Short mmCIF file of C-alpha atoms in Angstrom, two decimals:
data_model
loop_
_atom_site.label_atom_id
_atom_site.label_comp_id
_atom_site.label_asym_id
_atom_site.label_seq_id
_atom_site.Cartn_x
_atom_site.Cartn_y
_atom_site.Cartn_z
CA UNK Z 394 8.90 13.34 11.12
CA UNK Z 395 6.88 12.08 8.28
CA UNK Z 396 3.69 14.56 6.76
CA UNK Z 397 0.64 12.53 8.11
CA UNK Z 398 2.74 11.84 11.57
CA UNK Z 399 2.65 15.66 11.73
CA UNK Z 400 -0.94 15.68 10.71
CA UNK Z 401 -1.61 13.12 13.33
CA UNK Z 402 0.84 14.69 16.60
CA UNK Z 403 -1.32 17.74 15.52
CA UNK Z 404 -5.03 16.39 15.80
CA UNK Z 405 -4.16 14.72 19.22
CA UNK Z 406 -2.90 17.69 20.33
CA UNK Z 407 -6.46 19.55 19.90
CA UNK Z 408 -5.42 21.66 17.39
CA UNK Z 409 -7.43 23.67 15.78
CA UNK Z 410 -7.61 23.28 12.01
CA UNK Z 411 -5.94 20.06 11.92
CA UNK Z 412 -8.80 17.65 11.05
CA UNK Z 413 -10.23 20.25 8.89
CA UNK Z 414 -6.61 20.08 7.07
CA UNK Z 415 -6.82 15.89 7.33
CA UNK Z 416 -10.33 16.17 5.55
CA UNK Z 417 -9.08 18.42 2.94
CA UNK Z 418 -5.94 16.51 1.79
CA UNK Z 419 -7.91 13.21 1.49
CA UNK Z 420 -11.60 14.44 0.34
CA UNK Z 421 -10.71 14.35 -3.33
CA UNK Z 422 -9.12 10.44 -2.83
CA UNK Z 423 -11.72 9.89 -0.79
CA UNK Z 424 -14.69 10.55 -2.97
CA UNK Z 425 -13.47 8.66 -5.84
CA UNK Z 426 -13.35 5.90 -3.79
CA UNK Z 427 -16.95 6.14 -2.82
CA UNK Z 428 -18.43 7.07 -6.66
CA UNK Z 429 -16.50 4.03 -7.54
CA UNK Z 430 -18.26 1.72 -5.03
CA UNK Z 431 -21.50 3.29 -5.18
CA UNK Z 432 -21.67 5.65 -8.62
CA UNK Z 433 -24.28 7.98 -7.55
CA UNK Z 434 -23.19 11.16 -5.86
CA UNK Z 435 -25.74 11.89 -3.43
CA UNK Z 436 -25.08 8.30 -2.33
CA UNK Z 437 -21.22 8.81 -2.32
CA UNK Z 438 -21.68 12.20 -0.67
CA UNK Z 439 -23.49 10.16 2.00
CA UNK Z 440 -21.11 7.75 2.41
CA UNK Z 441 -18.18 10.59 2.52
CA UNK Z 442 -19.77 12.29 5.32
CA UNK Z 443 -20.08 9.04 7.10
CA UNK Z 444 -16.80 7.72 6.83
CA UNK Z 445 -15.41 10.89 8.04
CA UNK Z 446 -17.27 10.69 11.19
CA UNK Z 447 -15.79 7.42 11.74
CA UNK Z 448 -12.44 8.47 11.01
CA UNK Z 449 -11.99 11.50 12.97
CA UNK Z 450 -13.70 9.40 15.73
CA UNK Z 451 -11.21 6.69 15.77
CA UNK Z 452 -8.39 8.55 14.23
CA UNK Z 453 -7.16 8.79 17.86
CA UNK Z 454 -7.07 4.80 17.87
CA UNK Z 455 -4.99 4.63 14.58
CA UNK Z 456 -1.63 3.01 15.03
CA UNK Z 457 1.01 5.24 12.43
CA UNK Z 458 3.24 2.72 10.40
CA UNK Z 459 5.54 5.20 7.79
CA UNK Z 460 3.94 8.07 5.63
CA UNK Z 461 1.16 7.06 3.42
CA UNK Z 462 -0.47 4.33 6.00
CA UNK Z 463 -2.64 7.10 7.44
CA UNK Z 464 -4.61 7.76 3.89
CA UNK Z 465 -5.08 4.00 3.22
CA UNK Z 466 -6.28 3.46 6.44
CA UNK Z 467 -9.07 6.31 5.70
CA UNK Z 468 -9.90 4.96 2.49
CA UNK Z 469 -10.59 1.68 3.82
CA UNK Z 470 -12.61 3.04 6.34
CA UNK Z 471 -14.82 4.97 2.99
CA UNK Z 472 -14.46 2.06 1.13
CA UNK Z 473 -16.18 -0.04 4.23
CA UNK Z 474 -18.74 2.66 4.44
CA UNK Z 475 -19.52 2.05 0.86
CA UNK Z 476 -20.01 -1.32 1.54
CA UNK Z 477 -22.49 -0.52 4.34
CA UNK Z 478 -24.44 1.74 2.78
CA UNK Z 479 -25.24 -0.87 -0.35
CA UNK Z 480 -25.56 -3.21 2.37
CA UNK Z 481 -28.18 -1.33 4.14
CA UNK Z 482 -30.25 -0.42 1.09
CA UNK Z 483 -30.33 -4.20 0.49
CA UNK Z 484 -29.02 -3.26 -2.96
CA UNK Z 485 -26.32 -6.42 -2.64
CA UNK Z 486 -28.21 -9.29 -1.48
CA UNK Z 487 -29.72 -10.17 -4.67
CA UNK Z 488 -26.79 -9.08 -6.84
CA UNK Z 489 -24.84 -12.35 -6.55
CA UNK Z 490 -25.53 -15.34 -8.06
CA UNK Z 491 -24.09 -18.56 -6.10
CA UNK Z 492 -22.03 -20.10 -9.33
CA UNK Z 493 -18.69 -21.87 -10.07
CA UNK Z 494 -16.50 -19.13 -11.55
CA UNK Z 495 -17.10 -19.56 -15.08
CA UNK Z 496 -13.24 -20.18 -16.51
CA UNK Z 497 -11.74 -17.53 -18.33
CA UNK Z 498 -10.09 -17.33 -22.20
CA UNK Z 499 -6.60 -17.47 -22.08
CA UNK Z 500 -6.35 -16.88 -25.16
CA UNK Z 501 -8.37 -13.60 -25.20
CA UNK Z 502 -6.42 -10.49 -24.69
CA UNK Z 503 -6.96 -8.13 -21.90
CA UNK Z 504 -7.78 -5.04 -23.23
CA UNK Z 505 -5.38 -1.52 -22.97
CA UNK Z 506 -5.94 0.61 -20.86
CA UNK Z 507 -3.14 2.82 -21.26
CA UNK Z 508 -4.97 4.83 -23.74
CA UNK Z 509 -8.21 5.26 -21.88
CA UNK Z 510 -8.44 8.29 -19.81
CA UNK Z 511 -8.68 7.82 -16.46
CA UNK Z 512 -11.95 9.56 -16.34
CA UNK Z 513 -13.52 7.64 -18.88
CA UNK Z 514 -12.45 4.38 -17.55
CA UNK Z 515 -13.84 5.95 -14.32
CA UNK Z 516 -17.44 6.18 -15.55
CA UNK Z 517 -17.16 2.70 -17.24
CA UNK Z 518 -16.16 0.89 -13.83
CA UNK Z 519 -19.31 3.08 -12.12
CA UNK Z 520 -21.35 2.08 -14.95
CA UNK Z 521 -20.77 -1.87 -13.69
CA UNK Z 522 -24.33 -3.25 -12.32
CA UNK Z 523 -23.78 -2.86 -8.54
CA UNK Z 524 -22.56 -6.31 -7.62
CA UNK Z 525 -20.03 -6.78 -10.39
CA UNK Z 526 -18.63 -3.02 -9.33
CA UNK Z 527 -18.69 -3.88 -5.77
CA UNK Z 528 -16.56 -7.15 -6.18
CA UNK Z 529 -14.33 -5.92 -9.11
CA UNK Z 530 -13.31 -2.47 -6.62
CA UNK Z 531 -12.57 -4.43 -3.72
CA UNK Z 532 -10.46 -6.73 -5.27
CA UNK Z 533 -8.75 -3.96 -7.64
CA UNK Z 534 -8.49 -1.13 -5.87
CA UNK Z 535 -8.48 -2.76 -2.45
CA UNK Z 536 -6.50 -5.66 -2.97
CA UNK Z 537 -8.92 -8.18 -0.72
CA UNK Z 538 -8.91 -11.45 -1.65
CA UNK Z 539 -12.14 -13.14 -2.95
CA UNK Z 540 -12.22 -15.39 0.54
CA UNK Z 541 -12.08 -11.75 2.66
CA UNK Z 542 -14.61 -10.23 0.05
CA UNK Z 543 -16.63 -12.58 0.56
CA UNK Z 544 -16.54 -12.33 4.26
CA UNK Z 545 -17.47 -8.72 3.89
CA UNK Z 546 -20.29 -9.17 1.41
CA UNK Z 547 -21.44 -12.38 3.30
CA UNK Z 548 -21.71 -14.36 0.03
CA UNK Z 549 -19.82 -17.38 -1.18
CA UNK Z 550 -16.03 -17.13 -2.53
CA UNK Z 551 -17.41 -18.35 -5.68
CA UNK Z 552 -20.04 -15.67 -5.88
CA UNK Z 553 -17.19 -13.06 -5.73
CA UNK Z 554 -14.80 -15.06 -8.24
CA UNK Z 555 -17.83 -15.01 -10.69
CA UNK Z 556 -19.19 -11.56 -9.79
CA UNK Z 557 -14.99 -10.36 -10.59
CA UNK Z 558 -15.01 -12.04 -13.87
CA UNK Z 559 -17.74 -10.54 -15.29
CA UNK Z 560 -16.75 -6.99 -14.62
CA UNK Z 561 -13.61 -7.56 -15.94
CA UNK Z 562 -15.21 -8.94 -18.80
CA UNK Z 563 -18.08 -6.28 -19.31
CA UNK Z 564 -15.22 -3.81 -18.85
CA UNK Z 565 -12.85 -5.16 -21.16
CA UNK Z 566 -15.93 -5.07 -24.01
CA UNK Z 567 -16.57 -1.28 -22.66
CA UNK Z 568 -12.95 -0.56 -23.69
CA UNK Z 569 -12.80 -2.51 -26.53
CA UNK Z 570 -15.61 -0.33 -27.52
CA UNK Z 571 -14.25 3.19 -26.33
CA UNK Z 572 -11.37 2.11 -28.58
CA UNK Z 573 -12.79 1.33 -31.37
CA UNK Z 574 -15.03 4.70 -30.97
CA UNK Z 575 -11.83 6.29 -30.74
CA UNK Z 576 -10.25 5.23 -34.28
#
């Protein structure tokens, strides 16, 4: 039987300790997700506490599929928290712009990440302007499509190809910087 399946058998069963232990092994994962979708950590605190309601909630309605479905299923549920709680502050609505997605330069190089720390490159993506974060981690990190972000965001597919592009290009300059900083 697989770690979270224990983790799960346990929590159904009442006992004691067990969602404490659930929290504890996905707090860490689960904070970066919400400082990356919201970079403020009061907000992301906020947004923590919330999602955890919901999870331990409906953690009773999760259906188990193998060992590691139970902690991207709880990160989703942050990650949609994040979205709600930008959504709620009204901090989205005028953060995308209804445009074509400008085309991109082939022949510009993405830049390397490889010798970024992750830390750095942490604060760079939280430094994106809200909208451009917001689109660039839920494509990223969550691997939605621009037709499902924009379903969640309620803005056009075209706002979220646009609103992508430009973090990846404000983030590429922010690297190209650190890297040149660096030398």
């Amino acid at each position: 039987m697989d770690s979270e399946q224990r983790l799960l058998l346990r929590i159904h069963n009442g006992e004691r300790g067990a969602q404490k232990e659930l929290y504890l092994r996905l707090a860490g994962a689960a904070m970066a997700v919400a400082m990356r979708m919201v970079a403020d950590e009061e907000a992301a605190r906020d947004v923590l506490q919330e999602a955890f309601v919901k999870i331990l909630s409906h953690v009773d309605d999760f259906d188990y599929r193998g060992e590691g479905s139970l902690r991207a299923w709880a990160l989703r549920v942050v990650s949609n928290e994040a979205v709600t709680w930008l959504k709620r502050r009204k901090r989205l609505q005028a953060l995308y712009v209804d445009r074509e997605p400008e085309s991109i330069d082939v022949a510009a190089e993405e830049p390397d990440v490889g010798r970024v720390p992750m830390e750095v490159l942490q604060r760079m993506i939280e430094s994106l302007p809200d909208g451009y974060r917001t689109v660039f981690c839920l494509y990223v990190f969550d691997h939605l499509s621009h037709k499902e972000i924009a379903r969640q965001l309620g803005i056009r597919e075209n706002s979220s190809a646009s609103q992508f592009l430009r973090a990846k290009r404000q983030l590429g300059k922010m690297i190209n910087d650190y890297k040149r900083r660096q030398i």
